[in-house]
Amino acid sequence: MAIDERLAFSFNATRPTPDGRRADASRAVVKVGPCLAFQFGHPNDEALPGHPLYDRGFEGVAVHEVLESPRIAEPARQNRVRFPGSDLAARAVRHFLSSSSESTLEVLGNGLDVSVSDDPLEVIVGREQAWLFREPAL
């Protein structure tokens, strides 16, 4: 879910087991605010080797931070057209990347606020909607 400069999403979290497999670990809830941009969808896990960051260590089933990301340069360039003195570096924008079996999520934002919840999904969704639509702090 997203509105203005806020993004909230959730996924089924897992944890490693002693035998090297993964087990359920409740539901992860992630909030990004402010969020400059995000992209969700392709590639899925089978097409992940075609992602431009795959050769730099991007693998699925994890959240990665891309240091010195070229993705931040594009919105910075676009912003300078109208606001020549703007500097996204001053906003501390970071690039995060995650993939699951069916999709990839890339986020440009200041950071991730991650929590784990055992609440039913409808409770989590209600709580995140309240966060998305709350009035900004004065």
PDB file of C-alpha atoms in Angstrom:
ATOM      1  CA  MET A   1       0.000   0.000   0.000  1.00  0.00           C
ATOM      2  CA  ALA A   2       1.307   3.457  -0.801  1.00  0.00           C
ATOM      3  CA  ILE A   3       0.254   7.068  -0.606  1.00  0.00           C
ATOM      4  CA  ASP A   4       2.286  10.219  -1.220  1.00  0.00           C
ATOM      5  CA  GLU A   5       5.717   9.557   0.323  1.00  0.00           C
ATOM      6  CA  ARG A   6       4.731   6.507   2.391  1.00  0.00           C
ATOM      7  CA  LEU A   7       4.908   2.825   1.487  1.00  0.00           C
ATOM      8  CA  ALA A   8       3.866  -0.170   3.598  1.00  0.00           C
ATOM      9  CA  PHE A   9       4.089  -3.811   2.626  1.00  0.00           C
ATOM     10  CA  SER A  10       4.025  -7.202   4.276  1.00  0.00           C
ATOM     11  CA  PHE A  11       5.246 -10.686   3.467  1.00  0.00           C
ATOM     12  CA  ASN A  12       5.485 -14.109   5.058  1.00  0.00           C
ATOM     13  CA  ALA A  13       8.802 -14.084   6.905  1.00  0.00           C
ATOM     14  CA  THR A  14      11.011 -17.144   7.243  1.00  0.00           C
ATOM     15  CA  ARG A  15      13.963 -18.099   9.381  1.00  0.00           C
ATOM     16  CA  PRO A  16      16.808 -20.535   8.675  1.00  0.00           C
ATOM     17  CA  THR A  17      16.623 -23.942  10.334  1.00  0.00           C
ATOM     18  CA  PRO A  18      19.595 -26.056  11.491  1.00  0.00           C
ATOM     19  CA  ASP A  19      19.232 -28.322   8.445  1.00  0.00           C
ATOM     20  CA  GLY A  20      19.670 -25.352   6.071  1.00  0.00           C
ATOM     21  CA  ARG A  21      16.019 -25.073   5.125  1.00  0.00           C
ATOM     22  CA  ARG A  22      13.610 -22.277   6.011  1.00  0.00           C
ATOM     23  CA  ALA A  23      10.637 -22.258   8.402  1.00  0.00           C
ATOM     24  CA  ASP A  24       7.739 -19.840   8.838  1.00  0.00           C
ATOM     25  CA  ALA A  25       8.466 -16.902  11.142  1.00  0.00           C
ATOM     26  CA  SER A  26       5.190 -14.960  11.260  1.00  0.00           C
ATOM     27  CA  ARG A  27       4.560 -11.968   9.005  1.00  0.00           C
ATOM     28  CA  ALA A  28       7.079  -9.216   8.345  1.00  0.00           C
ATOM     29  CA  VAL A  29       5.677  -5.692   8.132  1.00  0.00           C
ATOM     30  CA  VAL A  30       7.799  -3.021   6.457  1.00  0.00           C
ATOM     31  CA  LYS A  31       7.173   0.730   6.424  1.00  0.00           C
ATOM     32  CA  VAL A  32       9.109   3.226   4.321  1.00  0.00           C
ATOM     33  CA  GLY A  33       8.645   6.900   4.968  1.00  0.00           C
ATOM     34  CA  PRO A  34       9.606   8.987   3.252  1.00  0.00           C
ATOM     35  CA  CYS A  35       9.637   6.857   0.112  1.00  0.00           C
ATOM     36  CA  LEU A  36      10.968   8.547  -3.015  1.00  0.00           C
ATOM     37  CA  ALA A  37      10.040   5.752  -5.450  1.00  0.00           C
ATOM     38  CA  PHE A  38       9.334   2.052  -5.668  1.00  0.00           C
ATOM     39  CA  GLN A  39       9.029  -0.547  -8.399  1.00  0.00           C
ATOM     40  CA  PHE A  40       7.206  -3.857  -7.924  1.00  0.00           C
ATOM     41  CA  GLY A  41       6.846  -6.798 -10.280  1.00  0.00           C
ATOM     42  CA  HIS A  42       9.257  -8.352 -12.747  1.00  0.00           C
ATOM     43  CA  PRO A  43      11.603 -10.210 -12.522  1.00  0.00           C
ATOM     44  CA  ASN A  44      10.457 -13.306 -10.663  1.00  0.00           C
ATOM     45  CA  ASP A  45      12.978 -15.751  -9.190  1.00  0.00           C
ATOM     46  CA  GLU A  46      13.518 -17.594 -12.477  1.00  0.00           C
ATOM     47  CA  ALA A  47      14.366 -14.390 -14.378  1.00  0.00           C
ATOM     48  CA  LEU A  48      16.433 -12.889 -11.542  1.00  0.00           C
ATOM     49  CA  PRO A  49      19.763 -13.627 -13.303  1.00  0.00           C
ATOM     50  CA  GLY A  50      18.725 -10.998 -15.871  1.00  0.00           C
ATOM     51  CA  HIS A  51      18.475  -8.259 -13.222  1.00  0.00           C
ATOM     52  CA  PRO A  52      21.292  -5.686 -13.585  1.00  0.00           C
ATOM     53  CA  LEU A  53      22.360  -6.177  -9.946  1.00  0.00           C
ATOM     54  CA  TYR A  54      22.376  -9.991 -10.010  1.00  0.00           C
ATOM     55  CA  ASP A  55      26.121 -10.130 -10.714  1.00  0.00           C
ATOM     56  CA  ARG A  56      26.731  -7.818  -7.724  1.00  0.00           C
ATOM     57  CA  GLY A  57      25.237 -10.354  -5.295  1.00  0.00           C
ATOM     58  CA  PHE A  58      21.487  -9.775  -5.563  1.00  0.00           C
ATOM     59  CA  GLU A  59      19.700 -13.002  -4.692  1.00  0.00           C
ATOM     60  CA  GLY A  60      16.117 -13.609  -3.692  1.00  0.00           C
ATOM     61  CA  VAL A  61      14.694 -14.398  -0.245  1.00  0.00           C
ATOM     62  CA  ALA A  62      16.576 -11.544   1.400  1.00  0.00           C
ATOM     63  CA  VAL A  63      16.490  -7.777   1.645  1.00  0.00           C
ATOM     64  CA  HIS A  64      19.543  -6.044   0.224  1.00  0.00           C
ATOM     65  CA  GLU A  65      20.788  -2.477   0.341  1.00  0.00           C
ATOM     66  CA  VAL A  66      22.463  -1.299  -2.850  1.00  0.00           C
ATOM     67  CA  LEU A  67      25.384   0.964  -2.010  1.00  0.00           C
ATOM     68  CA  GLU A  68      26.371   3.653  -4.528  1.00  0.00           C
ATOM     69  CA  SER A  69      23.207   2.833  -6.466  1.00  0.00           C
ATOM     70  CA  PRO A  70      22.812   4.148 -10.000  1.00  0.00           C
ATOM     71  CA  ARG A  71      19.002   4.083  -9.466  1.00  0.00           C
ATOM     72  CA  ILE A  72      19.248   7.133  -7.196  1.00  0.00           C
ATOM     73  CA  ALA A  73      20.948   9.164  -9.930  1.00  0.00           C
ATOM     74  CA  GLU A  74      17.908   9.109 -12.254  1.00  0.00           C
ATOM     75  CA  PRO A  75      15.359  10.793  -9.934  1.00  0.00           C
ATOM     76  CA  ALA A  76      18.114  13.204  -8.872  1.00  0.00           C
ATOM     77  CA  ARG A  77      18.663  14.156 -12.528  1.00  0.00           C
ATOM     78  CA  GLN A  78      14.911  14.549 -13.100  1.00  0.00           C
ATOM     79  CA  ASN A  79      14.551  16.713  -9.991  1.00  0.00           C
ATOM     80  CA  ARG A  80      17.345  19.073 -11.073  1.00  0.00           C
ATOM     81  CA  VAL A  81      15.406  19.992 -14.247  1.00  0.00           C
ATOM     82  CA  ARG A  82      12.866  21.938 -12.192  1.00  0.00           C
ATOM     83  CA  PHE A  83      14.872  22.403  -8.988  1.00  0.00           C
ATOM     84  CA  PRO A  84      18.517  22.981 -10.042  1.00  0.00           C
ATOM     85  CA  GLY A  85      19.746  23.291  -6.466  1.00  0.00           C
ATOM     86  CA  SER A  86      18.105  20.109  -5.213  1.00  0.00           C
ATOM     87  CA  ASP A  87      20.297  17.401  -3.761  1.00  0.00           C
ATOM     88  CA  LEU A  88      18.873  13.933  -3.088  1.00  0.00           C
ATOM     89  CA  ALA A  89      22.095  13.027  -1.300  1.00  0.00           C
ATOM     90  CA  ALA A  90      21.099  15.516   1.389  1.00  0.00           C
ATOM     91  CA  ARG A  91      17.861  13.536   1.857  1.00  0.00           C
ATOM     92  CA  ALA A  92      19.891  10.386   2.629  1.00  0.00           C
ATOM     93  CA  VAL A  93      18.053   8.345  -0.021  1.00  0.00           C
ATOM     94  CA  ARG A  94      18.946   4.646   0.030  1.00  0.00           C
ATOM     95  CA  HIS A  95      18.170   1.827  -2.428  1.00  0.00           C
ATOM     96  CA  PHE A  96      16.668  -1.415  -1.084  1.00  0.00           C
ATOM     97  CA  LEU A  97      15.978  -4.523  -3.092  1.00  0.00           C
ATOM     98  CA  SER A  98      14.123  -7.759  -2.337  1.00  0.00           C
ATOM     99  CA  SER A  99      12.770 -10.652  -4.343  1.00  0.00           C
ATOM    100  CA  SER A 100      10.318 -13.471  -3.779  1.00  0.00           C
ATOM    101  CA  SER A 101       9.339 -16.379  -5.991  1.00  0.00           C
ATOM    102  CA  GLU A 102       6.958 -14.259  -8.071  1.00  0.00           C
ATOM    103  CA  SER A 103       8.199 -10.668  -7.918  1.00  0.00           C
ATOM    104  CA  THR A 104      10.910  -8.170  -7.088  1.00  0.00           C
ATOM    105  CA  LEU A 105      10.553  -4.967  -5.070  1.00  0.00           C
ATOM    106  CA  GLU A 106      12.955  -2.030  -5.333  1.00  0.00           C
ATOM    107  CA  VAL A 107      12.554   0.914  -2.966  1.00  0.00           C
ATOM    108  CA  LEU A 108      14.246   4.314  -2.841  1.00  0.00           C
ATOM    109  CA  GLY A 109      13.738   5.779   0.620  1.00  0.00           C
ATOM    110  CA  ASN A 110      15.407   6.902   3.809  1.00  0.00           C
ATOM    111  CA  GLY A 111      15.210   3.531   5.499  1.00  0.00           C
ATOM    112  CA  LEU A 112      13.073   0.538   6.362  1.00  0.00           C
ATOM    113  CA  ASP A 113      11.093   0.172   9.580  1.00  0.00           C
ATOM    114  CA  VAL A 114      10.703  -3.614   9.913  1.00  0.00           C
ATOM    115  CA  SER A 115       8.643  -5.498  12.471  1.00  0.00           C
ATOM    116  CA  VAL A 116       7.244  -9.018  12.798  1.00  0.00           C
ATOM    117  CA  SER A 117       3.641  -9.704  13.738  1.00  0.00           C
ATOM    118  CA  ASP A 118       1.506 -12.736  14.548  1.00  0.00           C
ATOM    119  CA  ASP A 119      -1.678 -10.671  14.161  1.00  0.00           C
ATOM    120  CA  PRO A 120      -4.225 -11.699  11.518  1.00  0.00           C
ATOM    121  CA  LEU A 121      -3.601 -10.106   8.126  1.00  0.00           C
ATOM    122  CA  GLU A 122      -6.715  -7.909   8.343  1.00  0.00           C
ATOM    123  CA  VAL A 123      -5.428  -6.426  11.623  1.00  0.00           C
ATOM    124  CA  ILE A 124      -2.019  -5.740  10.076  1.00  0.00           C
ATOM    125  CA  VAL A 125      -3.606  -4.146   6.995  1.00  0.00           C
ATOM    126  CA  GLY A 126      -5.815  -1.923   9.178  1.00  0.00           C
ATOM    127  CA  ARG A 127      -2.844  -0.783  11.252  1.00  0.00           C
ATOM    128  CA  GLU A 128      -0.760   0.004   8.153  1.00  0.00           C
ATOM    129  CA  GLN A 129      -3.661   1.866   6.511  1.00  0.00           C
ATOM    130  CA  ALA A 130      -3.926   4.026   9.635  1.00  0.00           C
ATOM    131  CA  TRP A 131      -0.183   4.769   9.386  1.00  0.00           C
ATOM    132  CA  LEU A 132      -0.425   5.589   5.665  1.00  0.00           C
ATOM    133  CA  PHE A 133      -3.336   7.982   6.063  1.00  0.00           C
ATOM    134  CA  ARG A 134      -2.306   9.700   9.285  1.00  0.00           C
ATOM    135  CA  GLU A 135      -1.649  13.406   9.170  1.00  0.00           C
ATOM    136  CA  PRO A 136       2.020  14.376   8.838  1.00  0.00           C
ATOM    137  CA  ALA A 137       3.738  15.535  12.017  1.00  0.00           C
ATOM    138  CA  LEU A 138       3.921  19.306  12.379  1.00  0.00           C
TER     139      LEU A 138
END
